[in-house]
PDB file of C-alpha atoms in Angstrom:
ATOM      1  CA  GLU A   9     -14.498  17.048  13.019  1.00 78.00           C
ATOM      2  CA  LEU A  10     -15.042  13.601  11.561  1.00 84.00           C
ATOM      3  CA  LYS A  11     -15.704  10.773  14.001  1.00 89.00           C
ATOM      4  CA  VAL A  12     -16.040   7.140  12.995  1.00 93.00           C
ATOM      5  CA  GLU A  13     -17.795   4.590  15.165  1.00 95.00           C
ATOM      6  CA  GLN A  14     -17.952   0.874  14.623  1.00 97.00           C
ATOM      7  CA  ASN A  15     -20.205  -1.588  16.326  1.00 97.00           C
ATOM      8  CA  PRO A  16     -20.003  -4.041  17.701  1.00 97.00           C
ATOM      9  CA  LEU A  17     -16.362  -3.834  18.843  1.00 95.00           C
ATOM     10  CA  PHE A  18     -16.334  -7.539  19.623  1.00 95.00           C
ATOM     11  CA  LEU A  19     -18.324 -10.195  17.813  1.00 95.00           C
ATOM     12  CA  SER A  20     -18.358 -13.898  18.469  1.00 96.00           C
ATOM     13  CA  MET A  21     -20.385 -15.983  16.094  1.00 93.00           C
ATOM     14  CA  GLN A  22     -20.835 -19.565  15.009  1.00 95.00           C
ATOM     15  CA  GLU A  23     -19.844 -20.931  11.664  1.00 96.00           C
ATOM     16  CA  GLY A  24     -22.642 -20.832   9.153  1.00 97.00           C
ATOM     17  CA  LYS A  25     -24.356 -17.811  10.682  1.00 96.00           C
ATOM     18  CA  ASN A  26     -24.885 -14.366   9.184  1.00 97.00           C
ATOM     19  CA  TYR A  27     -24.060 -11.070  10.813  1.00 96.00           C
ATOM     20  CA  THR A  28     -23.500  -7.393  10.047  1.00 97.00           C
ATOM     21  CA  ILE A  29     -20.864  -4.948  11.273  1.00 98.00           C
ATOM     22  CA  TYR A  30     -21.826  -1.284  11.234  1.00 98.00           C
ATOM     23  CA  CYS A  31     -19.716   1.778  10.598  1.00 97.00           C
ATOM     24  CA  ASN A  32     -21.244   5.184  11.336  1.00 97.00           C
ATOM     25  CA  TYR A  33     -19.550   8.477  10.691  1.00 95.00           C
ATOM     26  CA  SER A  34     -20.368  12.000  11.741  1.00 93.00           C
ATOM     27  CA  THR A  35     -19.807  14.312   8.763  1.00 87.00           C
ATOM     28  CA  THR A  36     -20.374  14.252   5.033  1.00 84.00           C
ATOM     29  CA  SER A  37     -18.144  11.861   3.134  1.00 82.00           C
ATOM     30  CA  ASP A  38     -18.549   9.694   0.078  1.00 76.00           C
ATOM     31  CA  ARG A  39     -15.425   7.560   0.363  1.00 87.00           C
ATOM     32  CA  LEU A  40     -15.091   4.701   2.772  1.00 92.00           C
ATOM     33  CA  TYR A  41     -12.657   1.819   3.119  1.00 94.00           C
ATOM     34  CA  TRP A  42     -12.748  -1.516   4.882  1.00 97.00           C
ATOM     35  CA  TYR A  43      -9.579  -3.204   6.097  1.00 96.00           C
ATOM     36  CA  ARG A  44      -8.912  -6.603   7.607  1.00 97.00           C
ATOM     37  CA  GLN A  45      -6.195  -7.361  10.149  1.00 94.00           C
ATOM     38  CA  ASP A  46      -5.175 -10.855  11.218  1.00 94.00           C
ATOM     39  CA  PRO A  47      -3.605 -11.201  14.694  1.00 87.00           C
ATOM     40  CA  GLY A  48      -0.073  -9.824  14.738  1.00 83.00           C
ATOM     41  CA  LYS A  49      -0.260  -8.862  11.073  1.00 88.00           C
ATOM     42  CA  SER A  50      -0.731  -5.670   9.123  1.00 90.00           C
ATOM     43  CA  LEU A  51      -3.906  -4.145   7.694  1.00 93.00           C
ATOM     44  CA  GLU A  52      -5.064  -5.481   4.354  1.00 93.00           C
ATOM     45  CA  SER A  53      -7.418  -3.502   2.144  1.00 92.00           C
ATOM     46  CA  LEU A  54     -10.753  -5.277   1.568  1.00 95.00           C
ATOM     47  CA  PHE A  55     -13.140  -2.832  -0.060  1.00 95.00           C
ATOM     48  CA  VAL A  56     -13.114   0.684  -1.422  1.00 92.00           C
ATOM     49  CA  LEU A  57     -16.546   2.347  -1.582  1.00 93.00           C
ATOM     50  CA  LEU A  58     -16.524   5.582  -3.538  1.00 86.00           C
ATOM     51  CA  SER A  59     -20.142   6.676  -3.928  1.00 86.00           C
ATOM     52  CA  ASN A  60     -23.584   6.528  -2.407  1.00 88.00           C
ATOM     53  CA  GLY A  61     -25.170   3.137  -2.941  1.00 89.00           C
ATOM     54  CA  ALA A  62     -21.889   1.439  -3.699  1.00 91.00           C
ATOM     55  CA  VAL A  63     -21.887  -2.283  -3.006  1.00 95.00           C
ATOM     56  CA  LYS A  64     -18.871  -4.558  -3.203  1.00 96.00           C
ATOM     57  CA  GLN A  65     -18.713  -8.290  -2.613  1.00 97.00           C
ATOM     58  CA  GLU A  66     -15.823 -10.672  -2.121  1.00 95.00           C
ATOM     59  CA  GLY A  67     -16.610 -14.230  -1.141  1.00 96.00           C
ATOM     60  CA  ARG A  68     -18.671 -14.241   2.049  1.00 97.00           C
ATOM     61  CA  LEU A  69     -18.226 -10.513   2.687  1.00 98.00           C
ATOM     62  CA  MET A  70     -20.335  -7.738   1.248  1.00 98.00           C
ATOM     63  CA  ALA A  71     -19.869  -4.046   1.962  1.00 98.00           C
ATOM     64  CA  SER A  72     -22.262  -1.209   1.197  1.00 97.00           C
ATOM     65  CA  LEU A  73     -22.306   2.536   1.625  1.00 95.00           C
ATOM     66  CA  ASP A  74     -25.228   4.881   2.323  1.00 94.00           C
ATOM     67  CA  THR A  75     -23.810   8.396   2.351  1.00 92.00           C
ATOM     68  CA  LYS A  76     -27.145   9.980   3.267  1.00 93.00           C
ATOM     69  CA  ALA A  77     -27.369   7.896   6.435  1.00 94.00           C
ATOM     70  CA  ARG A  78     -23.574   8.186   6.916  1.00 95.00           C
ATOM     71  CA  LEU A  79     -23.471   4.447   7.326  1.00 96.00           C
ATOM     72  CA  SER A  80     -21.565   1.540   5.893  1.00 97.00           C
ATOM     73  CA  THR A  81     -22.237  -2.101   6.590  1.00 98.00           C
ATOM     74  CA  LEU A  82     -20.036  -5.154   6.278  1.00 98.00           C
ATOM     75  CA  HIS A  83     -22.246  -8.207   5.970  1.00 98.00           C
ATOM     76  CA  ILE A  84     -20.935 -11.676   6.663  1.00 97.00           C
ATOM     77  CA  THR A  85     -22.745 -14.591   5.080  1.00 97.00           C
ATOM     78  CA  ALA A  86     -22.384 -18.166   6.364  1.00 96.00           C
ATOM     79  CA  ALA A  87     -19.312 -17.358   8.406  1.00 96.00           C
ATOM     80  CA  VAL A  88     -16.283 -19.639   8.409  1.00 96.00           C
ATOM     81  CA  HIS A  89     -13.376 -19.761  10.848  1.00 96.00           C
ATOM     82  CA  ASP A  90     -11.003 -18.162   8.322  1.00 95.00           C
ATOM     83  CA  LEU A  91     -12.936 -14.917   8.612  1.00 97.00           C
ATOM     84  CA  SER A  92     -11.782 -14.481  12.210  1.00 97.00           C
ATOM     85  CA  ALA A  93      -9.894 -11.168  12.245  1.00 97.00           C
ATOM     86  CA  THR A  94     -10.296  -7.511  13.195  1.00 95.00           C
ATOM     87  CA  TYR A  95     -12.129  -5.367  10.669  1.00 97.00           C
ATOM     88  CA  PHE A  96     -11.588  -1.624  10.434  1.00 96.00           C
ATOM     89  CA  CYS A  97     -13.563   0.937   8.518  1.00 96.00           C
ATOM     90  CA  ALA A  98     -11.932   4.219   7.536  1.00 93.00           C
ATOM     91  CA  VAL A  99     -13.635   7.334   6.205  1.00 91.00           C
ATOM     92  CA  GLU A 100     -12.245  10.256   4.231  1.00 85.00           C
ATOM     93  CA  GLY A 101     -13.016  13.559   5.830  1.00 78.00           C
ATOM     94  CA  TRP A 102     -11.787  16.325   8.070  1.00 66.00           C
ATOM     95  CA  GLY A 103     -10.009  14.927  11.117  1.00 56.00           C
ATOM     96  CA  ALA A 104      -9.799  16.035  14.734  1.00 54.00           C
ATOM     97  CA  GLN A 105      -7.380  18.869  14.044  1.00 53.00           C
ATOM     98  CA  GLY A 106      -9.327  20.132  11.032  1.00 51.00           C
ATOM     99  CA  GLY A 107      -7.430  21.925   8.343  1.00 53.00           C
ATOM    100  CA  SER A 108      -7.285  19.205   5.748  1.00 59.00           C
ATOM    101  CA  GLU A 109      -8.930  16.085   4.427  1.00 64.00           C
ATOM    102  CA  LYS A 110      -7.605  12.764   5.637  1.00 75.00           C
ATOM    103  CA  LEU A 111      -8.522   9.189   6.488  1.00 82.00           C
ATOM    104  CA  VAL A 112     -10.078   8.590   9.924  1.00 87.00           C
ATOM    105  CA  PHE A 113     -10.221   5.022  11.265  1.00 90.00           C
ATOM    106  CA  GLY A 114     -12.798   3.361  13.461  1.00 93.00           C
ATOM    107  CA  LYS A 115     -11.666   1.365  16.495  1.00 92.00           C
ATOM    108  CA  GLY A 116     -12.131  -1.954  14.749  1.00 95.00           C
ATOM    109  CA  THR A 117     -14.429  -4.938  15.236  1.00 96.00           C
ATOM    110  CA  LYS A 118     -12.783  -8.105  16.475  1.00 95.00           C
ATOM    111  CA  LEU A 119     -14.598 -11.023  14.898  1.00 97.00           C
ATOM    112  CA  THR A 120     -14.249 -14.560  16.210  1.00 97.00           C
ATOM    113  CA  VAL A 121     -15.938 -17.363  14.283  1.00 97.00           C
ATOM    114  CA  ASN A 122     -16.361 -20.513  16.332  1.00 94.00           C
ATOM    115  CA  PRO A 123     -16.759 -24.001  14.880  1.00 88.00           C
TER     116      PRO A 123
ATOM    117  CA  GLU B   1      10.055  -4.930  -3.825  1.00 59.00           C
ATOM    118  CA  THR B   2       6.513  -3.725  -4.112  1.00 75.00           C
ATOM    119  CA  GLY B   3       4.123  -1.875  -1.846  1.00 93.00           C
ATOM    120  CA  VAL B   4       5.280  -0.811   1.595  1.00 96.00           C
ATOM    121  CA  THR B   5       8.147  -2.564   3.332  1.00 96.00           C
ATOM    122  CA  GLN B   6       9.315  -2.293   6.927  1.00 97.00           C
ATOM    123  CA  THR B   7      12.484  -3.409   8.659  1.00 97.00           C
ATOM    124  CA  PRO B   8      13.167  -4.972  11.002  1.00 97.00           C
ATOM    125  CA  ARG B   9      10.090  -7.147  11.403  1.00 96.00           C
ATOM    126  CA  HIS B  10      10.905  -7.902  15.019  1.00 97.00           C
ATOM    127  CA  LEU B  11      12.989  -5.899  17.470  1.00 97.00           C
ATOM    128  CA  VAL B  12      13.865  -6.467  21.095  1.00 96.00           C
ATOM    129  CA  MET B  13      15.627  -3.614  22.819  1.00 94.00           C
ATOM    130  CA  GLY B  14      16.585  -2.527  26.298  1.00 92.00           C
ATOM    131  CA  MET B  15      15.399   0.726  27.789  1.00 91.00           C
ATOM    132  CA  THR B  16      18.813   2.343  27.319  1.00 89.00           C
ATOM    133  CA  ASN B  17      19.265   1.325  23.695  1.00 90.00           C
ATOM    134  CA  LYS B  18      18.893   3.435  20.581  1.00 95.00           C
ATOM    135  CA  LYS B  19      17.391   1.838  17.522  1.00 96.00           C
ATOM    136  CA  SER B  20      15.603   2.865  14.346  1.00 98.00           C
ATOM    137  CA  LEU B  21      12.666   1.494  12.403  1.00 98.00           C
ATOM    138  CA  LYS B  22      12.704   1.871   8.653  1.00 98.00           C
ATOM    139  CA  CYS B  23       9.840   2.112   6.199  1.00 98.00           C
ATOM    140  CA  GLU B  24      10.038   2.302   2.429  1.00 98.00           C
ATOM    141  CA  GLN B  25       7.211   2.710  -0.041  1.00 97.00           C
ATOM    142  CA  HIS B  26       7.477   1.804  -3.716  1.00 95.00           C
ATOM    143  CA  LEU B  27       4.131   3.293  -4.758  1.00 95.00           C
ATOM    144  CA  GLY B  28       5.117   6.827  -5.653  1.00 95.00           C
ATOM    145  CA  HIS B  29       2.994   8.190  -2.825  1.00 95.00           C
ATOM    146  CA  ASN B  30       3.374  11.631  -1.293  1.00 94.00           C
ATOM    147  CA  ALA B  31       2.314  10.916   2.287  1.00 94.00           C
ATOM    148  CA  MET B  32       3.635   8.497   4.900  1.00 96.00           C
ATOM    149  CA  TYR B  33       2.406   7.593   8.365  1.00 94.00           C
ATOM    150  CA  TRP B  34       3.529   5.932  11.578  1.00 96.00           C
ATOM    151  CA  TYR B  35       0.943   4.120  13.707  1.00 94.00           C
ATOM    152  CA  LYS B  36       1.271   2.375  17.030  1.00 94.00           C
ATOM    153  CA  GLN B  37      -0.956  -0.582  17.753  1.00 92.00           C
ATOM    154  CA  SER B  38      -1.134  -2.188  21.171  1.00 89.00           C
ATOM    155  CA  ALA B  39      -3.607  -4.377  22.980  1.00 80.00           C
ATOM    156  CA  LYS B  40      -4.963  -1.419  24.947  1.00 77.00           C
ATOM    157  CA  LYS B  41      -5.401   1.022  22.046  1.00 76.00           C
ATOM    158  CA  PRO B  42      -6.228  -0.465  18.670  1.00 72.00           C
ATOM    159  CA  LEU B  43      -4.686   1.980  16.180  1.00 84.00           C
ATOM    160  CA  GLU B  44      -2.975   5.212  17.223  1.00 87.00           C
ATOM    161  CA  LEU B  45      -1.738   7.666  14.631  1.00 88.00           C
ATOM    162  CA  MET B  46       1.681   8.957  15.674  1.00 93.00           C
ATOM    163  CA  PHE B  47       3.111  11.019  12.826  1.00 93.00           C
ATOM    164  CA  VAL B  48       2.220  12.062   9.311  1.00 92.00           C
ATOM    165  CA  TYR B  49       4.583  13.345   6.642  1.00 94.00           C
ATOM    166  CA  SER B  50       3.364  14.910   3.440  1.00 91.00           C
ATOM    167  CA  LEU B  51       5.911  15.785   0.765  1.00 88.00           C
ATOM    168  CA  GLU B  52       8.637  15.175   3.337  1.00 89.00           C
ATOM    169  CA  GLU B  53       7.192  17.712   5.749  1.00 88.00           C
ATOM    170  CA  ARG B  54       5.783  16.672   9.103  1.00 89.00           C
ATOM    171  CA  VAL B  55       2.125  17.651   9.176  1.00 85.00           C
ATOM    172  CA  GLU B  56       0.890  15.850  12.266  1.00 80.00           C
ATOM    173  CA  ASN B  57       2.435  14.933  15.577  1.00 78.00           C
ATOM    174  CA  ASN B  58      -0.218  13.490  17.836  1.00 79.00           C
ATOM    175  CA  SER B  59       1.228  14.181  21.297  1.00 84.00           C
ATOM    176  CA  VAL B  60       3.908  11.547  20.922  1.00 92.00           C
ATOM    177  CA  PRO B  61       6.670  11.443  23.572  1.00 94.00           C
ATOM    178  CA  SER B  62      10.033  12.829  22.475  1.00 94.00           C
ATOM    179  CA  ARG B  63      11.671   9.411  22.868  1.00 96.00           C
ATOM    180  CA  PHE B  64      10.125   8.746  19.431  1.00 97.00           C
ATOM    181  CA  SER B  65      11.737  10.827  16.710  1.00 96.00           C
ATOM    182  CA  PRO B  66      10.586  10.546  13.073  1.00 96.00           C
ATOM    183  CA  GLU B  67      12.649  11.367  10.029  1.00 96.00           C
ATOM    184  CA  CYS B  68      11.570  11.567   6.406  1.00 96.00           C
ATOM    185  CA  PRO B  69      14.606  12.148   4.168  1.00 95.00           C
ATOM    186  CA  ASN B  70      12.593  11.765   0.957  1.00 94.00           C
ATOM    187  CA  SER B  71       9.093  10.816  -0.121  1.00 92.00           C
ATOM    188  CA  SER B  72       9.922   7.101  -0.282  1.00 96.00           C
ATOM    189  CA  HIS B  73      11.567   6.626   3.104  1.00 97.00           C
ATOM    190  CA  LEU B  74      10.415   7.119   6.656  1.00 98.00           C
ATOM    191  CA  PHE B  75      12.291   6.352   9.846  1.00 98.00           C
ATOM    192  CA  LEU B  76      11.302   6.181  13.474  1.00 98.00           C
ATOM    193  CA  HIS B  77      14.242   6.684  15.807  1.00 98.00           C
ATOM    194  CA  LEU B  78      13.821   5.195  19.253  1.00 97.00           C
ATOM    195  CA  HIS B  79      15.732   5.999  22.440  1.00 95.00           C
ATOM    196  CA  THR B  80      15.233   5.387  26.150  1.00 94.00           C
ATOM    197  CA  LEU B  81      11.950   3.612  25.577  1.00 95.00           C
ATOM    198  CA  GLN B  82       9.680   2.254  28.286  1.00 95.00           C
ATOM    199  CA  PRO B  83       8.150  -1.228  28.511  1.00 94.00           C
ATOM    200  CA  GLU B  84       4.738   0.259  27.687  1.00 94.00           C
ATOM    201  CA  ASP B  85       6.120   1.239  24.298  1.00 96.00           C
ATOM    202  CA  SER B  86       6.108  -2.426  23.342  1.00 96.00           C
ATOM    203  CA  ALA B  87       3.676  -2.685  20.433  1.00 95.00           C
ATOM    204  CA  LEU B  88       3.261  -3.284  16.725  1.00 94.00           C
ATOM    205  CA  TYR B  89       4.462  -0.245  14.764  1.00 96.00           C
ATOM    206  CA  LEU B  90       2.850   0.123  11.388  1.00 96.00           C
ATOM    207  CA  CYS B  91       3.928   2.312   8.521  1.00 97.00           C
ATOM    208  CA  ALA B  92       1.492   3.356   5.806  1.00 96.00           C
ATOM    209  CA  SER B  93       1.485   5.542   2.735  1.00 95.00           C
ATOM    210  CA  SER B  94      -1.150   7.289   0.629  1.00 92.00           C
ATOM    211  CA  GLN B  95      -1.093   9.178  -2.618  1.00 91.00           C
ATOM    212  CA  ASP B  96      -2.230  12.418  -1.038  1.00 85.00           C
ATOM    213  CA  TYR B  97      -2.742  14.115   2.298  1.00 83.00           C
ATOM    214  CA  GLY B  98      -4.764  17.205   2.881  1.00 73.00           C
ATOM    215  CA  GLY B  99      -6.487  19.413   0.344  1.00 67.00           C
ATOM    216  CA  THR B 100      -9.552  18.064  -1.391  1.00 66.00           C
ATOM    217  CA  GLY B 101     -10.258  15.647  -4.160  1.00 67.00           C
ATOM    218  CA  GLY B 102      -7.137  13.581  -3.611  1.00 71.00           C
ATOM    219  CA  SER B 103      -6.633   9.887  -3.009  1.00 77.00           C
ATOM    220  CA  TYR B 104      -6.286   9.091   0.664  1.00 80.00           C
ATOM    221  CA  GLU B 105      -6.491   5.306   0.751  1.00 86.00           C
ATOM    222  CA  GLN B 106      -3.682   4.061   2.934  1.00 91.00           C
ATOM    223  CA  TYR B 107      -1.469   1.102   2.133  1.00 94.00           C
ATOM    224  CA  PHE B 108       0.143  -0.557   5.103  1.00 95.00           C
ATOM    225  CA  GLY B 109       3.467  -2.255   5.609  1.00 95.00           C
ATOM    226  CA  PRO B 110       3.830  -5.555   7.497  1.00 94.00           C
ATOM    227  CA  GLY B 111       4.760  -3.825  10.752  1.00 95.00           C
ATOM    228  CA  THR B 112       7.591  -4.061  13.254  1.00 97.00           C
ATOM    229  CA  ARG B 113       6.869  -5.971  16.450  1.00 96.00           C
ATOM    230  CA  LEU B 114       8.806  -4.069  19.141  1.00 97.00           C
ATOM    231  CA  THR B 115       9.492  -5.449  22.594  1.00 96.00           C
ATOM    232  CA  VAL B 116      11.135  -3.221  25.198  1.00 96.00           C
ATOM    233  CA  THR B 117      12.760  -5.088  28.078  1.00 94.00           C
TER     234      THR B 117
END
């Protein structure tokens, strides 16, 4: 059974600072996705990581995947207020009911960037 | 229209009403999902349909009734809801579900904000 854990679940940081959100998962997988959700809005795809060592960058966000450690990181550089949102990671694998491969979501990290 | 669309975007209903949420995907995907998102529980998977067949039903109360008439459309029929059912209901689709080696990235619609009074 694949389990996905994100930490921290809540993150409050000041503008201009750097921080990292972690996504750990419990079974072998080499495909991981990061989504962003603004308050009251839907989930928007940010990054798709499809192999060990994959690194993707978009603006102040950089995501990486280490399949051996079963870990993905979402690094925030010089945060700005516009990055305030909830960030979800999702991992392809075998879910709670087994039987087939699917996407399993973490609980999300709510990021607040303060001026 | 492109991507995944949902209607209505906002819905207010009484506990005795019957209403339906509609989702349509224009991506040629084979799988569709309903999620519930509330303040207390971030993202709850409710139902999954793959090739128009229901493949997951995660202990959802019978007052929620899904329908998938074809691979592009998904409905969620609502009746005799409770105030705690107030939430954002998200629809998503993916190319594949189950098996191995498929594409499981999910694309989300804008959601329906439901308020039960």
